Amino acid sequence: MTELGYVCGGCGQRHDGLPFSYGSEAPVYWSPELEDDEGSTLEQEICIIRAEHYFVRARLIIPVVDADKDFDWGVWVSLSRDNFKRALDLWESDEREKEPSYFGWLSTELPGYPSTVNLKTRLHNAPVGVRPHIELEPTQHPLAVEQRNGITVARIEEIAAVVLHA
């Protein structure tokens, strides 16, 4: 990798820049036909499906061992109705940082891994204006291992090849 780009292992071509972040626009359970459902909404930071499934957008941060910044996935996490309501009640409050973490289920399928849907998470609030982040249950799932141990820039290049050439 150079400052200007990298050679992609997927296509063999040189690409400018190397993204250190990717995101998902909606939980894996969202579908276009839900747009007409009165009990469903998809906004930038929250999603409700059929007034019974509740999701918030979060960051899954992975340390990069040979770079000076972290890599992160923009993901969706399902919360219980009570925790979702509590999170919304505190959305604009400085008190939200003092809130205990919430249990949730990862609701985003991440490319380049075995299924990531329904991995157990803890959602940690951040200051107002900063997206919350999640901590995966410490299992042997490759994503959980990467979150614990970190990844290299070479691994980020592998992820880019999968994401950008899917």
PDB file of C-alpha atoms in Angstrom:
ATOM      1  CA  MET A   1       0.000   0.000   0.000  1.00  0.00           C
ATOM      2  CA  THR A   2       1.111   3.529  -0.722  1.00  0.00           C
ATOM      3  CA  GLU A   3      -0.488   6.802   0.244  1.00  0.00           C
ATOM      4  CA  LEU A   4      -2.150   6.983  -3.165  1.00  0.00           C
ATOM      5  CA  GLY A   5      -3.567   3.491  -3.481  1.00  0.00           C
ATOM      6  CA  TYR A   6      -3.087  -0.254  -3.520  1.00  0.00           C
ATOM      7  CA  VAL A   7      -3.070  -3.165  -5.932  1.00  0.00           C
ATOM      8  CA  CYS A   8      -6.287  -5.129  -5.440  1.00  0.00           C
ATOM      9  CA  GLY A   9      -5.914  -8.850  -4.802  1.00  0.00           C
ATOM     10  CA  GLY A  10      -9.402  -9.357  -6.273  1.00  0.00           C
ATOM     11  CA  CYS A  11      -8.994  -7.786  -9.697  1.00  0.00           C
ATOM     12  CA  GLY A  12      -5.253  -7.130  -9.899  1.00  0.00           C
ATOM     13  CA  GLN A  13      -5.867  -3.466 -10.688  1.00  0.00           C
ATOM     14  CA  ARG A  14      -4.479  -0.482  -8.831  1.00  0.00           C
ATOM     15  CA  HIS A  15      -7.072   1.547  -6.905  1.00  0.00           C
ATOM     16  CA  ASP A  16      -6.681   5.007  -5.437  1.00  0.00           C
ATOM     17  CA  GLY A  17      -7.057   5.200  -1.667  1.00  0.00           C
ATOM     18  CA  LEU A  18      -7.894   2.424   0.740  1.00  0.00           C
ATOM     19  CA  PRO A  19     -11.208   2.724   2.604  1.00  0.00           C
ATOM     20  CA  PHE A  20     -10.977   2.114   6.343  1.00  0.00           C
ATOM     21  CA  SER A  21     -14.760   2.046   6.732  1.00  0.00           C
ATOM     22  CA  TYR A  22     -17.795   0.459   5.077  1.00  0.00           C
ATOM     23  CA  GLY A  23     -21.425   0.627   6.047  1.00  0.00           C
ATOM     24  CA  SER A  24     -24.810  -0.882   5.493  1.00  0.00           C
ATOM     25  CA  GLU A  25     -27.830   1.242   4.652  1.00  0.00           C
ATOM     26  CA  ALA A  26     -30.328  -0.999   6.450  1.00  0.00           C
ATOM     27  CA  PRO A  27     -30.587  -4.071   8.656  1.00  0.00           C
ATOM     28  CA  VAL A  28     -30.507  -7.381   6.789  1.00  0.00           C
ATOM     29  CA  TYR A  29     -34.212  -7.815   7.587  1.00  0.00           C
ATOM     30  CA  TRP A  30     -35.304  -4.634   5.780  1.00  0.00           C
ATOM     31  CA  SER A  31     -36.929  -4.945   2.358  1.00  0.00           C
ATOM     32  CA  PRO A  32     -38.312  -2.297  -0.028  1.00  0.00           C
ATOM     33  CA  GLU A  33     -41.918  -3.444   0.457  1.00  0.00           C
ATOM     34  CA  LEU A  34     -41.683  -2.349   4.114  1.00  0.00           C
ATOM     35  CA  GLU A  35     -41.584   1.283   2.973  1.00  0.00           C
ATOM     36  CA  ASP A  36     -45.393   1.197   2.669  1.00  0.00           C
ATOM     37  CA  ASP A  37     -45.937  -0.478   6.052  1.00  0.00           C
ATOM     38  CA  GLU A  38     -47.234   1.983   8.695  1.00  0.00           C
ATOM     39  CA  GLY A  39     -45.366   0.167  11.463  1.00  0.00           C
ATOM     40  CA  SER A  40     -42.047   0.275   9.650  1.00  0.00           C
ATOM     41  CA  THR A  41     -39.527   3.041   9.222  1.00  0.00           C
ATOM     42  CA  LEU A  42     -35.941   3.251   8.031  1.00  0.00           C
ATOM     43  CA  GLU A  43     -34.055   6.381   9.023  1.00  0.00           C
ATOM     44  CA  GLN A  44     -30.362   7.157   9.037  1.00  0.00           C
ATOM     45  CA  GLU A  45     -29.782   5.960  12.623  1.00  0.00           C
ATOM     46  CA  ILE A  46     -32.831   3.862  13.530  1.00  0.00           C
ATOM     47  CA  CYS A  47     -35.088   1.272  11.960  1.00  0.00           C
ATOM     48  CA  ILE A  48     -38.377  -0.256  13.080  1.00  0.00           C
ATOM     49  CA  ILE A  49     -39.935  -3.214  11.289  1.00  0.00           C
ATOM     50  CA  ARG A  50     -43.648  -3.893  11.657  1.00  0.00           C
ATOM     51  CA  ALA A  51     -43.675  -2.119  15.056  1.00  0.00           C
ATOM     52  CA  GLU A  52     -42.044  -5.172  16.638  1.00  0.00           C
ATOM     53  CA  HIS A  53     -38.357  -5.262  15.645  1.00  0.00           C
ATOM     54  CA  TYR A  54     -36.070  -2.380  16.651  1.00  0.00           C
ATOM     55  CA  PHE A  55     -32.624  -1.513  15.323  1.00  0.00           C
ATOM     56  CA  VAL A  56     -29.978   1.165  15.777  1.00  0.00           C
ATOM     57  CA  ARG A  57     -26.992   1.923  13.630  1.00  0.00           C
ATOM     58  CA  ALA A  58     -23.613   1.445  15.275  1.00  0.00           C
ATOM     59  CA  ARG A  59     -19.915   1.077  14.594  1.00  0.00           C
ATOM     60  CA  LEU A  60     -18.004  -2.168  14.889  1.00  0.00           C
ATOM     61  CA  ILE A  61     -14.454  -0.942  15.449  1.00  0.00           C
ATOM     62  CA  ILE A  62     -11.456  -3.131  14.623  1.00  0.00           C
ATOM     63  CA  PRO A  63      -7.960  -1.994  15.612  1.00  0.00           C
ATOM     64  CA  VAL A  64      -5.383  -1.928  12.825  1.00  0.00           C
ATOM     65  CA  VAL A  65      -2.039  -3.115  14.163  1.00  0.00           C
ATOM     66  CA  ASP A  66       0.127  -1.509  11.472  1.00  0.00           C
ATOM     67  CA  ALA A  67      -1.700   1.805  10.957  1.00  0.00           C
ATOM     68  CA  ASP A  68      -2.486   4.849  13.054  1.00  0.00           C
ATOM     69  CA  LYS A  69      -6.254   4.561  12.747  1.00  0.00           C
ATOM     70  CA  ASP A  70      -8.926   1.942  13.268  1.00  0.00           C
ATOM     71  CA  PHE A  71     -11.065   0.169  10.683  1.00  0.00           C
ATOM     72  CA  ASP A  72     -14.785   0.157  11.182  1.00  0.00           C
ATOM     73  CA  TRP A  73     -17.921  -1.430   9.847  1.00  0.00           C
ATOM     74  CA  GLY A  74     -21.165   0.551   9.950  1.00  0.00           C
ATOM     75  CA  VAL A  75     -23.632  -2.044  11.187  1.00  0.00           C
ATOM     76  CA  TRP A  76     -27.157  -2.443  12.513  1.00  0.00           C
ATOM     77  CA  VAL A  77     -27.960  -4.009  15.867  1.00  0.00           C
ATOM     78  CA  SER A  78     -31.348  -5.192  17.071  1.00  0.00           C
ATOM     79  CA  LEU A  79     -32.415  -4.143  20.559  1.00  0.00           C
ATOM     80  CA  SER A  80     -35.302  -5.130  22.766  1.00  0.00           C
ATOM     81  CA  ARG A  81     -38.236  -2.736  22.685  1.00  0.00           C
ATOM     82  CA  ASP A  82     -37.382  -1.426  26.176  1.00  0.00           C
ATOM     83  CA  ASN A  83     -33.705  -0.837  25.370  1.00  0.00           C
ATOM     84  CA  PHE A  84     -34.603   0.786  22.045  1.00  0.00           C
ATOM     85  CA  LYS A  85     -37.022   3.144  23.814  1.00  0.00           C
ATOM     86  CA  ARG A  86     -34.408   3.947  26.461  1.00  0.00           C
ATOM     87  CA  ALA A  87     -31.780   4.629  23.792  1.00  0.00           C
ATOM     88  CA  LEU A  88     -34.157   7.001  21.981  1.00  0.00           C
ATOM     89  CA  ASP A  89     -35.124   8.743  25.234  1.00  0.00           C
ATOM     90  CA  LEU A  90     -31.433   9.487  25.851  1.00  0.00           C
ATOM     91  CA  TRP A  91     -30.492  10.154  22.199  1.00  0.00           C
ATOM     92  CA  GLU A  92     -29.843  13.882  22.725  1.00  0.00           C
ATOM     93  CA  SER A  93     -28.843  13.670  26.412  1.00  0.00           C
ATOM     94  CA  ASP A  94     -25.323  13.880  27.798  1.00  0.00           C
ATOM     95  CA  GLU A  95     -26.487  11.247  30.300  1.00  0.00           C
ATOM     96  CA  ARG A  96     -26.437   8.602  27.587  1.00  0.00           C
ATOM     97  CA  GLU A  97     -22.683   8.084  28.060  1.00  0.00           C
ATOM     98  CA  LYS A  98     -23.354   6.904  31.625  1.00  0.00           C
ATOM     99  CA  GLU A  99     -25.915   4.339  30.453  1.00  0.00           C
ATOM    100  CA  PRO A 100     -24.940   0.669  30.806  1.00  0.00           C
ATOM    101  CA  SER A 101     -24.420  -1.181  27.532  1.00  0.00           C
ATOM    102  CA  TYR A 102     -27.400  -2.863  25.879  1.00  0.00           C
ATOM    103  CA  PHE A 103     -27.537  -6.442  24.665  1.00  0.00           C
ATOM    104  CA  GLY A 104     -28.228  -6.764  20.956  1.00  0.00           C
ATOM    105  CA  TRP A 105     -27.959  -9.037  17.936  1.00  0.00           C
ATOM    106  CA  LEU A 106     -25.812  -8.041  14.973  1.00  0.00           C
ATOM    107  CA  SER A 107     -28.256  -7.504  12.104  1.00  0.00           C
ATOM    108  CA  THR A 108     -25.858  -6.908   9.231  1.00  0.00           C
ATOM    109  CA  GLU A 109     -24.300  -9.490   6.937  1.00  0.00           C
ATOM    110  CA  LEU A 110     -20.664  -8.505   6.401  1.00  0.00           C
ATOM    111  CA  PRO A 111     -18.949  -9.702   3.224  1.00  0.00           C
ATOM    112  CA  GLY A 112     -15.847 -11.818   3.533  1.00  0.00           C
ATOM    113  CA  TYR A 113     -16.886 -13.611   6.734  1.00  0.00           C
ATOM    114  CA  PRO A 114     -19.023 -16.605   7.638  1.00  0.00           C
ATOM    115  CA  SER A 115     -22.515 -15.335   8.466  1.00  0.00           C
ATOM    116  CA  THR A 116     -22.375 -12.404  10.864  1.00  0.00           C
ATOM    117  CA  VAL A 117     -26.133 -12.127  11.397  1.00  0.00           C
ATOM    118  CA  ASN A 118     -27.222 -12.771  14.977  1.00  0.00           C
ATOM    119  CA  LEU A 119     -23.801 -12.569  16.580  1.00  0.00           C
ATOM    120  CA  LYS A 120     -24.268 -11.436  20.189  1.00  0.00           C
ATOM    121  CA  THR A 121     -23.229  -7.855  20.912  1.00  0.00           C
ATOM    122  CA  ARG A 122     -23.080  -5.188  23.582  1.00  0.00           C
ATOM    123  CA  LEU A 123     -24.042  -1.709  22.339  1.00  0.00           C
ATOM    124  CA  HIS A 124     -22.064   1.071  24.034  1.00  0.00           C
ATOM    125  CA  ASN A 125     -23.329   4.627  23.883  1.00  0.00           C
ATOM    126  CA  ALA A 126     -21.075   7.491  22.861  1.00  0.00           C
ATOM    127  CA  PRO A 127     -21.293  11.259  23.289  1.00  0.00           C
ATOM    128  CA  VAL A 128     -24.228  12.992  21.631  1.00  0.00           C
ATOM    129  CA  GLY A 129     -23.539  13.259  17.910  1.00  0.00           C
ATOM    130  CA  VAL A 130     -21.251  10.212  17.874  1.00  0.00           C
ATOM    131  CA  ARG A 131     -22.617   6.888  16.667  1.00  0.00           C
ATOM    132  CA  PRO A 132     -22.581   4.162  19.352  1.00  0.00           C
ATOM    133  CA  HIS A 133     -20.211   1.225  18.966  1.00  0.00           C
ATOM    134  CA  ILE A 134     -20.615  -2.481  19.559  1.00  0.00           C
ATOM    135  CA  GLU A 135     -18.504  -5.102  21.196  1.00  0.00           C
ATOM    136  CA  LEU A 136     -18.948  -8.654  19.955  1.00  0.00           C
ATOM    137  CA  GLU A 137     -19.258 -11.568  22.331  1.00  0.00           C
ATOM    138  CA  PRO A 138     -15.726 -13.034  22.585  1.00  0.00           C
ATOM    139  CA  THR A 139     -16.256 -16.147  20.465  1.00  0.00           C
ATOM    140  CA  GLN A 140     -14.053 -17.796  17.838  1.00  0.00           C
ATOM    141  CA  HIS A 141     -16.044 -16.242  14.977  1.00  0.00           C
ATOM    142  CA  PRO A 142     -13.427 -14.611  12.676  1.00  0.00           C
ATOM    143  CA  LEU A 143     -15.022 -11.164  13.089  1.00  0.00           C
ATOM    144  CA  ALA A 144     -14.927 -11.416  16.894  1.00  0.00           C
ATOM    145  CA  VAL A 145     -11.310 -12.589  16.752  1.00  0.00           C
ATOM    146  CA  GLU A 146     -10.392  -9.635  14.516  1.00  0.00           C
ATOM    147  CA  GLN A 147     -12.119  -7.200  16.857  1.00  0.00           C
ATOM    148  CA  ARG A 148     -10.138  -8.589  19.806  1.00  0.00           C
ATOM    149  CA  ASN A 149      -6.743  -9.026  18.125  1.00  0.00           C
ATOM    150  CA  GLY A 150      -6.761  -6.408  15.385  1.00  0.00           C
ATOM    151  CA  ILE A 151      -6.046  -6.669  11.671  1.00  0.00           C
ATOM    152  CA  THR A 152      -3.345  -5.493   9.271  1.00  0.00           C
ATOM    153  CA  VAL A 153      -3.514  -3.132   6.336  1.00  0.00           C
ATOM    154  CA  ALA A 154      -3.090  -6.205   4.125  1.00  0.00           C
ATOM    155  CA  ARG A 155      -6.347  -7.560   5.599  1.00  0.00           C
ATOM    156  CA  ILE A 156      -8.052  -4.234   4.844  1.00  0.00           C
ATOM    157  CA  GLU A 157      -6.916  -4.670   1.224  1.00  0.00           C
ATOM    158  CA  GLU A 158      -8.521  -8.133   1.218  1.00  0.00           C
ATOM    159  CA  ILE A 159     -11.756  -6.671   2.589  1.00  0.00           C
ATOM    160  CA  ALA A 160     -11.689  -3.944  -0.071  1.00  0.00           C
ATOM    161  CA  ALA A 161     -11.329  -6.555  -2.809  1.00  0.00           C
ATOM    162  CA  VAL A 162     -14.394  -8.409  -1.498  1.00  0.00           C
ATOM    163  CA  VAL A 163     -16.554  -5.334  -0.816  1.00  0.00           C
ATOM    164  CA  LEU A 164     -15.681  -3.294  -3.889  1.00  0.00           C
ATOM    165  CA  HIS A 165     -15.844  -6.227  -6.320  1.00  0.00           C
ATOM    166  CA  ALA A 166     -18.828  -8.135  -4.955  1.00  0.00           C
TER     167      ALA A 166
END
